[in-house]
Each structure stands twice: as structure tokens, then as C-alpha cells.
CSV table of N, CA, C and O in Angstrom, one decimal:
chain,number,residue,atom,x,y,z
A,1,MET,N,-11.7,-3.4,-21.1
A,1,MET,CA,-11.5,-2.5,-20.0
A,1,MET,C,-10.9,-1.2,-20.6
A,1,MET,O,-9.9,-1.1,-21.5
A,2,THR,N,-11.4,0.0,-20.2
A,2,THR,CA,-11.0,1.2,-20.7
A,2,THR,C,-9.9,1.8,-19.8
A,2,THR,O,-10.1,1.8,-18.7
A,3,GLU,N,-8.9,2.3,-20.6
A,3,GLU,CA,-7.7,2.9,-19.7
A,3,GLU,C,-7.9,4.4,-19.6
A,3,GLU,O,-8.3,5.0,-20.6
A,4,THR,N,-7.7,4.8,-18.5
A,4,THR,CA,-7.8,6.3,-18.2
A,4,THR,C,-6.4,6.7,-17.6
A,4,THR,O,-5.8,6.2,-16.7
A,5,VAL,N,-5.8,7.7,-18.2
A,5,VAL,CA,-4.6,8.3,-17.7
A,5,VAL,C,-4.8,9.4,-16.9
A,5,VAL,O,-5.5,10.5,-17.3
A,6,TYR,N,-4.3,9.4,-15.7
A,6,TYR,CA,-4.5,10.6,-14.7
A,6,TYR,C,-3.1,11.3,-14.6
A,6,TYR,O,-2.1,10.5,-14.2
A,7,THR,N,-3.1,12.5,-14.8
A,7,THR,CA,-1.9,13.2,-14.6
A,7,THR,C,-1.9,14.1,-13.4
A,7,THR,O,-2.9,14.4,-12.9
A,8,TYR,N,-0.7,14.3,-12.8
A,8,TYR,CA,-0.6,15.1,-11.7
A,8,TYR,C,0.6,16.1,-11.8
A,8,TYR,O,1.4,15.9,-12.7
A,9,THR,N,0.6,17.2,-11.1
A,9,THR,CA,1.8,18.1,-11.1
A,9,THR,C,2.9,17.7,-10.4
A,9,THR,O,2.7,17.3,-9.3
A,10,LYS,N,4.0,17.8,-11.0
A,10,LYS,CA,5.3,17.6,-10.3
A,10,LYS,C,5.8,19.0,-9.9
A,10,LYS,O,6.1,19.8,-10.8
A,11,THR,N,6.0,19.1,-8.5
A,11,THR,CA,6.4,20.4,-8.0
A,11,THR,C,7.2,20.3,-6.7
A,11,THR,O,7.0,19.2,-6.2
A,12,GLU,N,7.7,21.3,-6.4
A,12,GLU,CA,8.4,21.4,-5.0
A,12,GLU,C,7.5,22.1,-4.0
A,12,GLU,O,7.8,22.2,-2.9
A,13,GLU,N,6.5,22.8,-4.6
A,13,GLU,CA,5.6,23.6,-3.8
A,13,GLU,C,4.5,22.9,-3.2
A,13,GLU,O,4.1,21.8,-3.8
A,14,LYS,N,3.8,23.3,-2.1
A,14,LYS,CA,2.6,22.7,-1.5
A,14,LYS,C,1.5,22.5,-2.7
A,14,LYS,O,1.2,23.4,-3.3
A,15,ILE,N,1.0,21.3,-2.8
A,15,ILE,CA,-0.1,21.2,-3.6
A,15,ILE,C,-1.1,20.0,-2.9
A,15,ILE,O,-0.5,19.1,-2.1
A,16,VAL,N,-2.3,20.3,-3.0
A,16,VAL,CA,-3.3,19.3,-2.6
A,16,VAL,C,-4.2,19.1,-3.9
A,16,VAL,O,-5.1,20.1,-4.1
A,17,GLY,N,-4.2,18.1,-4.6
A,17,GLY,CA,-4.8,17.9,-5.8
A,17,GLY,C,-5.6,16.6,-6.0
A,17,GLY,O,-5.1,15.5,-5.5
A,18,LYS,N,-6.9,16.8,-6.4
A,18,LYS,CA,-7.7,15.5,-6.6
A,18,LYS,C,-7.5,14.8,-8.0
A,18,LYS,O,-7.6,15.6,-9.0
A,19,LEU,N,-7.1,13.7,-8.0
A,19,LEU,CA,-6.9,12.9,-9.2
A,19,LEU,C,-8.1,12.1,-9.7
A,19,LEU,O,-8.5,12.1,-10.8
A,20,VAL,N,-8.7,11.4,-8.7
A,20,VAL,CA,-9.9,10.6,-9.0
A,20,VAL,C,-11.0,11.0,-7.9
A,20,VAL,O,-10.7,11.2,-6.8
A,21,GLY,N,-12.3,11.0,-8.4
A,21,GLY,CA,-13.3,11.2,-7.4
A,21,GLY,C,-14.6,10.6,-7.8
A,21,GLY,O,-15.7,11.3,-7.9
A,22,ASP,N,-14.6,9.3,-8.1
A,22,ASP,CA,-15.9,8.7,-8.3
A,22,ASP,C,-16.3,7.9,-7.2
A,22,ASP,O,-15.7,7.9,-6.1
A,23,ASN,N,-17.3,7.0,-7.3
A,23,ASN,CA,-18.0,6.4,-6.1
A,23,ASN,C,-17.0,5.2,-5.6
A,23,ASN,O,-17.1,4.9,-4.5
A,24,HIS,N,-16.2,4.7,-6.4
A,24,HIS,CA,-15.3,3.6,-6.1
A,24,HIS,C,-14.2,4.1,-5.2
A,24,HIS,O,-13.8,3.3,-4.3
A,25,ALA,N,-13.6,5.3,-5.5
A,25,ALA,CA,-12.5,5.7,-4.7
A,25,ALA,C,-12.1,7.2,-5.0
A,25,ALA,O,-12.8,7.8,-6.1
A,26,MET,N,-11.5,7.7,-4.1
A,26,MET,CA,-11.0,9.2,-4.1
A,26,MET,C,-9.5,9.1,-3.9
A,26,MET,O,-9.0,8.4,-3.1
A,27,ILE,N,-8.7,9.6,-5.0
A,27,ILE,CA,-7.3,9.7,-4.9
A,27,ILE,C,-6.8,11.1,-5.0
A,27,ILE,O,-7.1,11.8,-5.9
A,28,ASN,N,-6.1,11.4,-4.0
A,28,ASN,CA,-5.5,12.8,-4.0
A,28,ASN,C,-4.0,12.7,-4.0
A,28,ASN,O,-3.4,11.8,-3.4
A,29,HIS,N,-3.4,13.8,-4.5
A,29,HIS,CA,-2.0,13.9,-4.7
A,29,HIS,C,-1.5,15.1,-3.9
A,29,HIS,O,-2.1,16.1,-4.0
A,30,MET,N,-0.5,14.9,-3.0
A,30,MET,CA,-0.2,15.9,-2.1
A,30,MET,C,1.4,16.1,-2.0
A,30,MET,O,2.1,15.2,-2.1
A,31,VAL,N,1.8,17.4,-2.0
A,31,VAL,CA,3.1,17.7,-1.8
A,31,VAL,C,3.2,18.7,-0.5
A,31,VAL,O,2.5,19.8,-0.6
A,32,LEU,N,3.8,18.4,0.5
A,32,LEU,CA,3.9,19.3,1.8
A,32,LEU,C,5.4,19.6,2.0
A,32,LEU,O,6.3,18.8,1.9
A,33,ASN,N,5.7,21.0,2.3
A,33,ASN,CA,7.0,21.4,2.4
A,33,ASN,C,7.3,21.2,3.9
A,33,ASN,O,6.5,20.9,4.8
A,34,ASN,N,8.6,21.5,4.3
A,34,ASN,CA,9.0,21.5,5.7
A,34,ASN,C,8.0,22.0,6.7
A,34,ASN,O,7.7,23.2,6.5
A,35,GLY,N,7.7,21.4,7.7
A,35,GLY,CA,6.7,21.8,8.6
A,35,GLY,C,5.2,21.8,8.1
A,35,GLY,O,4.3,22.1,9.0
A,36,GLY,N,5.0,21.4,6.9
A,36,GLY,CA,3.7,21.4,6.4
A,36,GLY,C,2.9,20.3,7.0
A,36,GLY,O,3.4,19.3,7.3
A,37,ALA,N,1.4,20.5,7.0
A,37,ALA,CA,0.6,19.5,7.7
A,37,ALA,C,-0.8,19.7,7.1
A,37,ALA,O,-1.1,20.7,6.6
A,38,LEU,N,-1.6,18.7,7.1
A,38,LEU,CA,-3.0,18.7,6.9
A,38,LEU,C,-3.7,18.9,8.2
A,38,LEU,O,-3.3,18.3,9.3
A,39,PRO,N,-4.9,19.5,8.3
A,39,PRO,CA,-5.6,19.6,9.4
A,39,PRO,C,-6.2,18.3,9.8
A,39,PRO,O,-6.4,17.4,9.0
A,40,GLU,N,-6.3,18.0,11.2
A,40,GLU,CA,-6.8,16.6,11.7
A,40,GLU,C,-8.2,16.5,11.2
A,40,GLU,O,-9.1,17.4,11.2
A,41,HIS,N,-8.6,15.3,10.6
A,41,HIS,CA,-9.8,15.0,10.1
A,41,HIS,C,-10.1,13.6,10.2
A,41,HIS,O,-9.2,12.8,10.4
A,42,TYR,N,-11.4,13.1,10.0
A,42,TYR,CA,-11.8,11.8,10.1
A,42,TYR,C,-12.4,11.4,8.8
A,42,TYR,O,-13.0,12.1,8.2
A,43,SER,N,-12.4,10.1,8.5
A,43,SER,CA,-13.0,9.6,7.2
A,43,SER,C,-13.6,8.2,7.6
A,43,SER,O,-13.1,7.5,8.4
A,44,ASP,N,-14.8,8.0,7.1
A,44,ASP,CA,-15.4,6.7,7.2
A,44,ASP,C,-15.1,5.7,6.1
A,44,ASP,O,-16.0,4.8,5.8
A,45,SER,N,-14.1,6.0,5.4
A,45,SER,CA,-13.6,5.1,4.3
A,45,SER,C,-12.2,4.6,4.7
A,45,SER,O,-11.5,5.1,5.6
A,46,ASN,N,-11.8,3.5,4.1
A,46,ASN,CA,-10.5,3.0,4.2
A,46,ASN,C,-9.6,3.9,3.5
A,46,ASN,O,-9.8,4.4,2.5
A,47,ALA,N,-8.5,4.3,4.2
A,47,ALA,CA,-7.4,5.2,3.7
A,47,ALA,C,-6.1,4.5,3.5
A,47,ALA,O,-5.6,3.8,4.4
A,48,TYR,N,-5.5,4.7,2.3
A,48,TYR,CA,-4.2,4.1,2.0
A,48,TYR,C,-3.3,5.2,1.5
A,48,TYR,O,-3.6,6.1,0.7
A,49,LEU,N,-2.0,5.2,2.1
A,49,LEU,CA,-1.1,6.2,1.6
A,49,LEU,C,0.1,5.6,1.0
A,49,LEU,O,0.6,4.5,1.4
A,50,THR,N,0.5,6.2,-0.1
A,50,THR,CA,1.6,5.8,-0.8
A,50,THR,C,2.7,7.0,-0.9
A,50,THR,O,2.3,8.1,-1.4
A,51,ILE,N,3.9,6.7,-0.2
A,51,ILE,CA,4.8,7.9,-0.3
A,51,ILE,C,5.7,7.7,-1.5
A,51,ILE,O,6.3,6.9,-1.9
A,52,ALA,N,5.8,8.9,-2.2
A,52,ALA,CA,6.5,8.9,-3.6
A,52,ALA,C,7.8,9.6,-3.4
A,52,ALA,O,8.8,9.2,-4.1
A,53,ARG,N,7.9,10.4,-2.3
A,53,ARG,CA,9.2,11.0,-2.1
A,53,ARG,C,9.2,11.7,-0.7
A,53,ARG,O,8.2,12.1,-0.2
A,54,GLY,N,10.4,11.6,-0.1
A,54,GLY,CA,10.5,12.2,1.3
A,54,GLY,C,10.1,11.2,2.4
A,54,GLY,O,10.0,10.0,2.2
A,55,THR,N,9.8,11.7,3.7
A,55,THR,CA,9.5,10.9,4.7
A,55,THR,C,8.3,11.5,5.4
A,55,THR,O,8.3,12.7,5.7
A,56,LEU,N,7.3,10.8,5.6
A,56,LEU,CA,6.1,11.2,6.1
A,56,LEU,C,6.2,11.1,7.6
A,56,LEU,O,6.3,10.1,8.2
A,57,SER,N,6.1,12.2,8.4
A,57,SER,CA,6.3,12.4,9.7
A,57,SER,C,5.7,13.7,10.1
A,57,SER,O,4.8,14.2,9.5
A,58,ALA,N,6.3,14.4,11.0
A,58,ALA,CA,6.0,15.8,11.3
A,58,ALA,C,6.5,16.7,10.3
A,58,ALA,O,6.4,17.9,10.3
A,59,ASN,N,7.1,16.1,9.1
A,59,ASN,CA,7.8,16.8,8.2
A,59,ASN,C,8.8,17.9,8.5
A,59,ASN,O,8.6,19.1,8.1
A,60,THR,N,9.9,17.4,9.2
A,60,THR,CA,10.8,18.3,9.7
A,60,THR,C,12.0,18.2,8.8
A,60,THR,O,13.1,18.8,9.1
A,61,ASN,N,12.0,17.5,7.7
A,61,ASN,CA,13.0,17.4,6.7
A,61,ASN,C,13.2,18.4,5.8
A,61,ASN,O,12.1,19.1,5.5
A,62,GLU,N,14.3,18.7,5.2
A,62,GLU,CA,14.3,19.9,4.2
A,62,GLU,C,13.7,19.4,3.0
A,62,GLU,O,13.1,20.4,2.2
A,63,GLU,N,13.6,18.2,2.6
A,63,GLU,CA,13.0,17.7,1.3
A,63,GLU,C,11.4,17.6,1.5
A,63,GLU,O,11.0,17.2,2.5
A,64,PRO,N,10.7,18.1,0.5
A,64,PRO,CA,9.3,17.9,0.6
A,64,PRO,C,8.9,16.5,0.8
A,64,PRO,O,9.7,15.6,0.2
A,65,VAL,N,7.8,16.2,1.3
A,65,VAL,CA,7.1,15.0,1.2
A,65,VAL,C,5.9,14.9,0.2
A,65,VAL,O,5.2,15.9,0.1
A,66,GLU,N,6.1,13.9,-0.8
A,66,GLU,CA,5.1,13.8,-1.7
A,66,GLU,C,4.4,12.5,-1.5
A,66,GLU,O,5.0,11.5,-1.4
A,67,PHE,N,3.0,12.5,-1.6
A,67,PHE,CA,2.3,11.3,-1.3
A,67,PHE,C,1.0,11.2,-2.0
A,67,PHE,O,0.5,12.3,-2.5
A,68,PHE,N,0.4,10.0,-2.2
A,68,PHE,CA,-1.0,9.9,-2.6
A,68,PHE,C,-1.9,9.2,-1.6
A,68,PHE,O,-1.3,8.3,-1.0
A,69,ILE,N,-3.0,9.8,-1.5
A,69,ILE,CA,-4.0,9.1,-0.6
A,69,ILE,C,-5.2,8.6,-1.3
A,69,ILE,O,-5.7,9.2,-2.2
A,70,VAL,N,-5.3,7.3,-1.1
A,70,VAL,CA,-6.4,6.5,-1.8
A,70,VAL,C,-7.5,6.3,-0.7
A,70,VAL,O,-7.2,5.6,0.5
A,71,LYS,N,-8.8,6.8,-0.8
A,71,LYS,CA,-9.9,6.4,0.1
A,71,LYS,C,-10.9,5.7,-0.7
A,71,LYS,O,-11.4,6.0,-1.7
A,72,ALA,N,-11.3,4.5,-0.2
A,72,ALA,CA,-12.1,3.6,-0.9
A,72,ALA,C,-13.1,3.0,0.1
A,72,ALA,O,-12.8,2.4,1.2
A,73,PRO,N,-14.4,3.1,-0.2
A,73,PRO,CA,-15.0,3.8,-1.3
A,73,PRO,C,-14.9,5.3,-1.0
A,73,PRO,O,-14.5,5.7,0.2
A,74,HIS,N,-15.3,6.1,-1.9
A,74,HIS,CA,-15.2,7.5,-1.9
A,74,HIS,C,-16.1,7.9,-0.5
A,74,HIS,O,-17.1,7.3,-0.4
A,75,PRO,N,-15.6,8.9,0.3
A,75,PRO,CA,-16.3,9.2,1.6
A,75,PRO,C,-17.7,9.6,1.3
A,75,PRO,O,-18.6,9.4,2.1
A,76,ARG,N,-18.1,10.1,0.1
A,76,ARG,CA,-19.4,10.6,0.0
A,76,ARG,C,-20.4,9.3,-0.1
A,76,ARG,O,-21.6,9.6,0.1
A,77,VAL,N,-19.9,8.1,-0.6
A,77,VAL,CA,-20.8,7.0,-0.7
A,77,VAL,C,-21.4,6.6,0.6
A,77,VAL,O,-22.5,6.3,0.8
A,78,ASN,N,-20.4,6.7,1.7
A,78,ASN,CA,-21.0,6.3,3.1
A,78,ASN,C,-22.0,7.3,3.6
A,78,ASN,O,-22.9,7.0,4.3
A,79,LYS,N,-21.9,8.5,3.2
A,79,LYS,CA,-22.8,9.7,3.6
A,79,LYS,C,-24.1,9.5,2.9
A,79,LYS,O,-25.2,9.9,3.5
A,80,GLU,N,-24.2,8.9,1.7
A,80,GLU,CA,-25.4,8.8,1.1
A,80,GLU,C,-26.2,7.7,1.5
A,80,GLU,O,-27.4,7.5,1.2
A,81,GLN,N,-25.6,6.7,2.3
A,81,GLN,CA,-26.3,5.5,2.8
A,81,GLN,C,-27.1,5.8,4.1
A,81,GLN,O,-26.9,6.6,4.8
């Protein structure tokens, strides 16, 4: 098995970054500040969230919320079928 190390930016500022984007999965890293949100959207993949820091809600806390979203399979796979 080949090991791949994926790095991500550690920041207090808003960030939306893609870590992995192959056919098996898409993994995004996000940091949202107080009041920050993502636009409503739909996905035809399973989505899993892992909270690394803060509280995921309407993000009304002073501390940023940092999380990872895993979508499997990658949404583009279902579009190709």
C-alpha cells in the first residue's frame, strides 16, 4: 500500500480547500469564522463531517469552526453514470 500525506493550512481565517479529489472520495478542509456559512447545496454522494475545532451550528461562537467534509464516492462519479 502506498502512503500519501495530505497537508492542510492551519489558520484562523476562512478557508475552503480541497485535500483529495479522486473517484473514490472528495475531502475538503474548511474554516469558517463567526457568522460564516456555506451556500445551501445538494450532493448525490454520502457526506461525512468531522469537526476538528469549534462548534458546527449557525457559527455564532467567537471561535472559528474547523471541519473536514468527506464525500464518497466523489460527486462527479455519479454524474458520469
